[in-house]
Short mmCIF file of C-alpha atoms in Angstrom, two decimals:
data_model
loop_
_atom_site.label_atom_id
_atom_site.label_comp_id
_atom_site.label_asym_id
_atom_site.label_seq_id
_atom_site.Cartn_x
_atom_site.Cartn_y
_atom_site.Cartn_z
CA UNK R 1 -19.94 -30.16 35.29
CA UNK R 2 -16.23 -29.95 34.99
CA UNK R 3 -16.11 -31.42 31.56
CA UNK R 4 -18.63 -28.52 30.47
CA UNK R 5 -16.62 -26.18 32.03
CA UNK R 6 -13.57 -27.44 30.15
CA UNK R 7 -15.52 -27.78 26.53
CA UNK R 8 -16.80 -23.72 27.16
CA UNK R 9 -13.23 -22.93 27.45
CA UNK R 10 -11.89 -25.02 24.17
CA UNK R 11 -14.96 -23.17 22.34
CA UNK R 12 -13.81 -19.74 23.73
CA UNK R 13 -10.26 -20.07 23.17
CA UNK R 14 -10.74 -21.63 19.64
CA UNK R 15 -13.45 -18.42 18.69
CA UNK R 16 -10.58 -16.12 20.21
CA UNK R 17 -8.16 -17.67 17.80
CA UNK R 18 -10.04 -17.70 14.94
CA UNK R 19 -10.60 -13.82 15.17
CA UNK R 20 -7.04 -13.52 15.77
CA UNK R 21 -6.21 -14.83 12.28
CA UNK R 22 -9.08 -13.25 10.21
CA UNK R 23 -7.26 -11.22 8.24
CA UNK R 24 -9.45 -10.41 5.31
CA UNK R 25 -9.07 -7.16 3.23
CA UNK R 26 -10.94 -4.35 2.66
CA UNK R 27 -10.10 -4.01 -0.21
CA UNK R 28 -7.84 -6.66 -2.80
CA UNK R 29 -6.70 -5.45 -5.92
CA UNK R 30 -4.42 -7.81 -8.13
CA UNK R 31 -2.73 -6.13 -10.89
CA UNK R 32 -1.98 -9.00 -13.59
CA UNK R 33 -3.90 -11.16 -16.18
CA UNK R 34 -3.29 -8.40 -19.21
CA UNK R 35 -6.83 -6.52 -19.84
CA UNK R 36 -7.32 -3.48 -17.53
CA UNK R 37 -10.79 -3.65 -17.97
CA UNK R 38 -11.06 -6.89 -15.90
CA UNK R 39 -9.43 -5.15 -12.82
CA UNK R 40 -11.28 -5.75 -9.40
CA UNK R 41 -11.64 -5.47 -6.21
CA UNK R 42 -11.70 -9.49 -5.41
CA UNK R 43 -13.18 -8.26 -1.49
CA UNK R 44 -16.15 -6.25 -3.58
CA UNK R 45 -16.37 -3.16 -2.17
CA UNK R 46 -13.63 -1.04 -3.79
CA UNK R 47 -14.33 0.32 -7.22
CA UNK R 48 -11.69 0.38 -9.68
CA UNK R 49 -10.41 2.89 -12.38
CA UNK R 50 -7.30 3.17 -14.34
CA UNK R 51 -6.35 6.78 -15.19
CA UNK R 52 -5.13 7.22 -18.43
CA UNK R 53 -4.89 3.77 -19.37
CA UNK R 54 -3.53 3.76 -23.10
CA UNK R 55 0.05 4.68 -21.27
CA UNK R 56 0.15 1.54 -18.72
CA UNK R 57 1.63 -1.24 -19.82
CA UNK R 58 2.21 -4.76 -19.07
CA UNK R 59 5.40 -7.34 -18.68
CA UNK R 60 5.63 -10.63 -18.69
CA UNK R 61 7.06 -11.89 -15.33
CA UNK R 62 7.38 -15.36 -15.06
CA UNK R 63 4.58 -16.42 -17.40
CA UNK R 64 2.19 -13.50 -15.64
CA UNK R 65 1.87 -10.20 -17.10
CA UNK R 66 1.59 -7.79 -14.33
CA UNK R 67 1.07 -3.85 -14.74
CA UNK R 68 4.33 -1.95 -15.68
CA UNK R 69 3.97 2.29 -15.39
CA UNK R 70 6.86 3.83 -17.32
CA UNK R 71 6.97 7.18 -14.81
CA UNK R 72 7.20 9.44 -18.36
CA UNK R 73 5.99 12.54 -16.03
CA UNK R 74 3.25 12.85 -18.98
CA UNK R 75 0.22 14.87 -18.00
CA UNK R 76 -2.36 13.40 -16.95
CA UNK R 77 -0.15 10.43 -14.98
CA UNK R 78 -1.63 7.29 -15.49
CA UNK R 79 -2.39 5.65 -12.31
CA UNK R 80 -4.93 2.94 -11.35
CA UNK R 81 -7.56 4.58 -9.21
CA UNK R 82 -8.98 2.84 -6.67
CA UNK R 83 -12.39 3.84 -4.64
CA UNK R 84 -12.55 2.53 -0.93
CA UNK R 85 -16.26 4.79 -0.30
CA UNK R 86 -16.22 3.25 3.56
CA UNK R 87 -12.40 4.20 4.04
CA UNK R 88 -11.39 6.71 6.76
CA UNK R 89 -7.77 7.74 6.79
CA UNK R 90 -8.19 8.56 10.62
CA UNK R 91 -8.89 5.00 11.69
CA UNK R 92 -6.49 1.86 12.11
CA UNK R 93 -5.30 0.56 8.40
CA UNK R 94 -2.74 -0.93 6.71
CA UNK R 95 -1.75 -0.60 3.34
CA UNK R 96 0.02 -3.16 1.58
CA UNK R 97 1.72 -3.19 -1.98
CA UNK R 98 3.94 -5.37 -3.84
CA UNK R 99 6.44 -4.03 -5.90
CA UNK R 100 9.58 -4.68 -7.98
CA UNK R 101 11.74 -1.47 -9.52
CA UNK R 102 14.12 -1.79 -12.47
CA UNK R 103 17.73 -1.28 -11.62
CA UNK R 104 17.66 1.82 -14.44
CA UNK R 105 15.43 3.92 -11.57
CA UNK R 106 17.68 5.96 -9.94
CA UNK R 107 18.12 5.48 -5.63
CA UNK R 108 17.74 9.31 -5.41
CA UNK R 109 14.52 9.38 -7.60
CA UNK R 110 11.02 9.64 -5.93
CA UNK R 111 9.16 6.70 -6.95
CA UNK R 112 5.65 7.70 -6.27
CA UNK R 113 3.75 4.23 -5.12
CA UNK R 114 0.67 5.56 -4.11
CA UNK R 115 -1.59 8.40 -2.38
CA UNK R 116 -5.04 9.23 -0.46
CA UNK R 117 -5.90 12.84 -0.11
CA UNK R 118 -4.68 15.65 -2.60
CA UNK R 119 -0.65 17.54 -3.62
CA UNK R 120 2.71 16.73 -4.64
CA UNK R 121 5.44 17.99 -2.37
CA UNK R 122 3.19 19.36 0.12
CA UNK R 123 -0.05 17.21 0.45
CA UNK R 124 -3.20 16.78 2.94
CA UNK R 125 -3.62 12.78 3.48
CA UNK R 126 -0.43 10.33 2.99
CA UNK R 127 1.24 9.89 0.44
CA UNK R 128 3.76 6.69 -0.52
CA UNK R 129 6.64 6.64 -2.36
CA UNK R 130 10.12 4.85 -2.63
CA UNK R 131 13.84 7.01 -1.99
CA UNK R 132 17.65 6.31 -1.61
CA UNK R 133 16.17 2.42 -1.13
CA UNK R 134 13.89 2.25 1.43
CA UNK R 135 10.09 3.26 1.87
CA UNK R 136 8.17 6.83 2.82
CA UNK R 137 5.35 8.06 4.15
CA UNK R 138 4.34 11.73 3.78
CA UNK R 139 1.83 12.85 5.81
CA UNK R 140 -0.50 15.56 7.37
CA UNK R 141 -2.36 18.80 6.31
CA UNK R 142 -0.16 20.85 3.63
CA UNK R 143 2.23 19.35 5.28
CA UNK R 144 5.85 18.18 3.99
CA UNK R 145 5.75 15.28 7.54
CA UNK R 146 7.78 12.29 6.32
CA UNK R 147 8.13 9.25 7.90
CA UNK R 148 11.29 7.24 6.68
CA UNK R 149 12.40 3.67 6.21
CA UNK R 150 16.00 3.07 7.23
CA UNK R 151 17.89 1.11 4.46
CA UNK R 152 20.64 -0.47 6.22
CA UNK R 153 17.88 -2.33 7.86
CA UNK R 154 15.78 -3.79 4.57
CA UNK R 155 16.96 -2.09 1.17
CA UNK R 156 14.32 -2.28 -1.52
CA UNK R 157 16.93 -4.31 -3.95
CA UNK R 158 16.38 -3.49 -7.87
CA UNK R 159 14.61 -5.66 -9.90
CA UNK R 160 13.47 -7.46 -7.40
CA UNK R 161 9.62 -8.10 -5.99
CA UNK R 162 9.44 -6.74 -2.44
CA UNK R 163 6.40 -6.47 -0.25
CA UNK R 164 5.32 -2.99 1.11
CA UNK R 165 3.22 -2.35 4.14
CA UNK R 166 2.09 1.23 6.26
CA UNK R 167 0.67 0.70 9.30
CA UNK R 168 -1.34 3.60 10.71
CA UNK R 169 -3.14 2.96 14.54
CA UNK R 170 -4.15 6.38 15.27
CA UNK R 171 -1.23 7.69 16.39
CA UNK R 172 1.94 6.61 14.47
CA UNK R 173 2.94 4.94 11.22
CA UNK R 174 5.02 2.08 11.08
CA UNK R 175 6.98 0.87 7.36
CA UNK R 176 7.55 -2.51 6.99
CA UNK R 177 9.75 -3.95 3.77
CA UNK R 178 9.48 -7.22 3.37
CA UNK R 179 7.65 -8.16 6.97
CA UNK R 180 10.52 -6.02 8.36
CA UNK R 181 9.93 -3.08 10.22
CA UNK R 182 12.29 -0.43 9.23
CA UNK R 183 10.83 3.22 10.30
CA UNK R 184 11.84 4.11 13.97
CA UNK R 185 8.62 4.75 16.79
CA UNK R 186 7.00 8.13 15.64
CA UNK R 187 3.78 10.48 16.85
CA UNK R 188 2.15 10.35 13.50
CA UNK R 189 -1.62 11.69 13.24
CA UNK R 190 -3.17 11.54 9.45
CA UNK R 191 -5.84 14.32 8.78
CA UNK R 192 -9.56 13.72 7.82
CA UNK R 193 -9.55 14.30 3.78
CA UNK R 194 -11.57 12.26 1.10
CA UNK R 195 -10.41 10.93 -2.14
CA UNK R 196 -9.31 7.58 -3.36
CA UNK R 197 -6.38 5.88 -3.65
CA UNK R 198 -3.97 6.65 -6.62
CA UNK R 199 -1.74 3.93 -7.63
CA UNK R 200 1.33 4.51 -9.51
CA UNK R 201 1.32 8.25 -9.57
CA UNK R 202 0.27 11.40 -7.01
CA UNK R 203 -3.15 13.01 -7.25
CA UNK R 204 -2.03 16.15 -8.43
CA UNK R 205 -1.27 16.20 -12.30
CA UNK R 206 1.48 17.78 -11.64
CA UNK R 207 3.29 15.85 -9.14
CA UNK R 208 5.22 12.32 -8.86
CA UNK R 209 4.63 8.80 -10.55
CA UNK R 210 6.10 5.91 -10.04
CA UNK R 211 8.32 3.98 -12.52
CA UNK R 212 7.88 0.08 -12.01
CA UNK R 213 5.71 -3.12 -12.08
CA UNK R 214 3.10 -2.98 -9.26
CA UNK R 215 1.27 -6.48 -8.69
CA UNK R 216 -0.93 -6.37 -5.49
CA UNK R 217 -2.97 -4.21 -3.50
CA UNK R 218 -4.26 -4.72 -0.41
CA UNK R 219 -6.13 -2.78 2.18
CA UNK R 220 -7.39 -3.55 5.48
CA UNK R 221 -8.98 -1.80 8.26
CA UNK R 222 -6.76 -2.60 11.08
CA UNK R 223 -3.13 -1.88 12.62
CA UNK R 224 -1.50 -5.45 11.86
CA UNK R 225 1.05 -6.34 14.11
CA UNK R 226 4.22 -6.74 12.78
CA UNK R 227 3.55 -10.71 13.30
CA UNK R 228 1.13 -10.46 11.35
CA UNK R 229 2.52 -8.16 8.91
CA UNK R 230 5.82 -10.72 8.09
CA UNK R 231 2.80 -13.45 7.92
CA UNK R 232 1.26 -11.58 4.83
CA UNK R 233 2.72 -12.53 1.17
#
């Protein structure tokens, strides 16, 4: 009886740990091999579209070419659009994106990563975007509600690939660079809104792009912890 007991246990625990460690996205975008029109969502359930596609380019980065956007402020942007139809900005996620911006982009320049929801300066969702080295998070309802990285903690170095990562539970955002958390403890609350997610450039024609390669994107529908966060490459 006591070695049943004791087998139940070592099948609990090991069950526990294996949910523990499932961390598979929602959505897994990877932004090399050369032909836009193989882009994919490798988890299957995002849809992807690149917006204005005869302006992105690609690099070669170590025998990989990986998407470069050039930022030219040219309207339409060019972005890669990416359709998550289950996602709901309310609920647990975190958004991860890897990165790497030439030294020529200037620290006081708004790099536009990415967006869900709608605006430029003033915009109803979140919005992501790199300034004075560290990472942002604009948030809220016509709102102009940043949440900023501190870069005396992680600074995004230039030409460089660093790892991105928001963290929304409900109830406050966290920025990570690099597994490192660098925003301070906020009350944070994103807005319901619909759209999709707009790599490389703001929703709104007339707002923000970004100027650098982009190689990953990954969403999932859970707060990480920051364990787990400095676990993810």
């Amino acid at each position: 009886m006591k070695k049943s007991w004791l087998m139940m246990l070592a099948v609990c625990g090991t069950a526990t740990m294996l949910g523990a460690g499932d961390l598979t996205p929602e959505a897994d975008v990877s932004f090399i091999g050369g032909d836009l029109k193989a882009l994919k969502d490798a988890a299957g359930k995002a849809k992807v579209v690149p917006g204005r596609p005869a302006e992105i380019s690609w690099v070669d980065d170590n025998g990989e070419k990986v998407i470069f956007f050039n930022g030219d402020m040219k309207v339409p942007h060019s972005a890669i659009n990416i359709f998550s139809a289950d996602f709901d900005c309310t609920q647990p996620f975190t958004l991860c994106i890897k990165v790497k911006v030439p030294a020529e982009v200037s620290k006081n320049h708004r790099n536009q990563l990415c967006q869900y929801g709608y605006g430029a300066d003033k915009i109803n969702g979140f919005s992501v975007y790199l300034f004075n080295n560290t990472l942002h998070c604009r948030y809220g309802y016509d709102s102009k509600t940043t949440i900023s990285g501190n870069n005396k903690i992680e600074p995004i170095q230039p030409d460089t690939w660093i790892d991105t990562a928001v963290v929304y539970d409900g109830k406050s955002i966290a920025l990570y660079i690099n597994g490192k958390l660098v925003s301070k403890p906020n009350n944070a609350v994103i807005p319901k809104t619909k759209n999709n997610f707009s790599v490389g450039a703001t929703a709104s024609d007339r707002g923000y792009q970004f100027k650098g390669m982009v190689k990953n994107f990954k969403l999932y529908r859970q707060a990480l912890t920051a364990e787990e966060v400095a676990a993810l490459k």
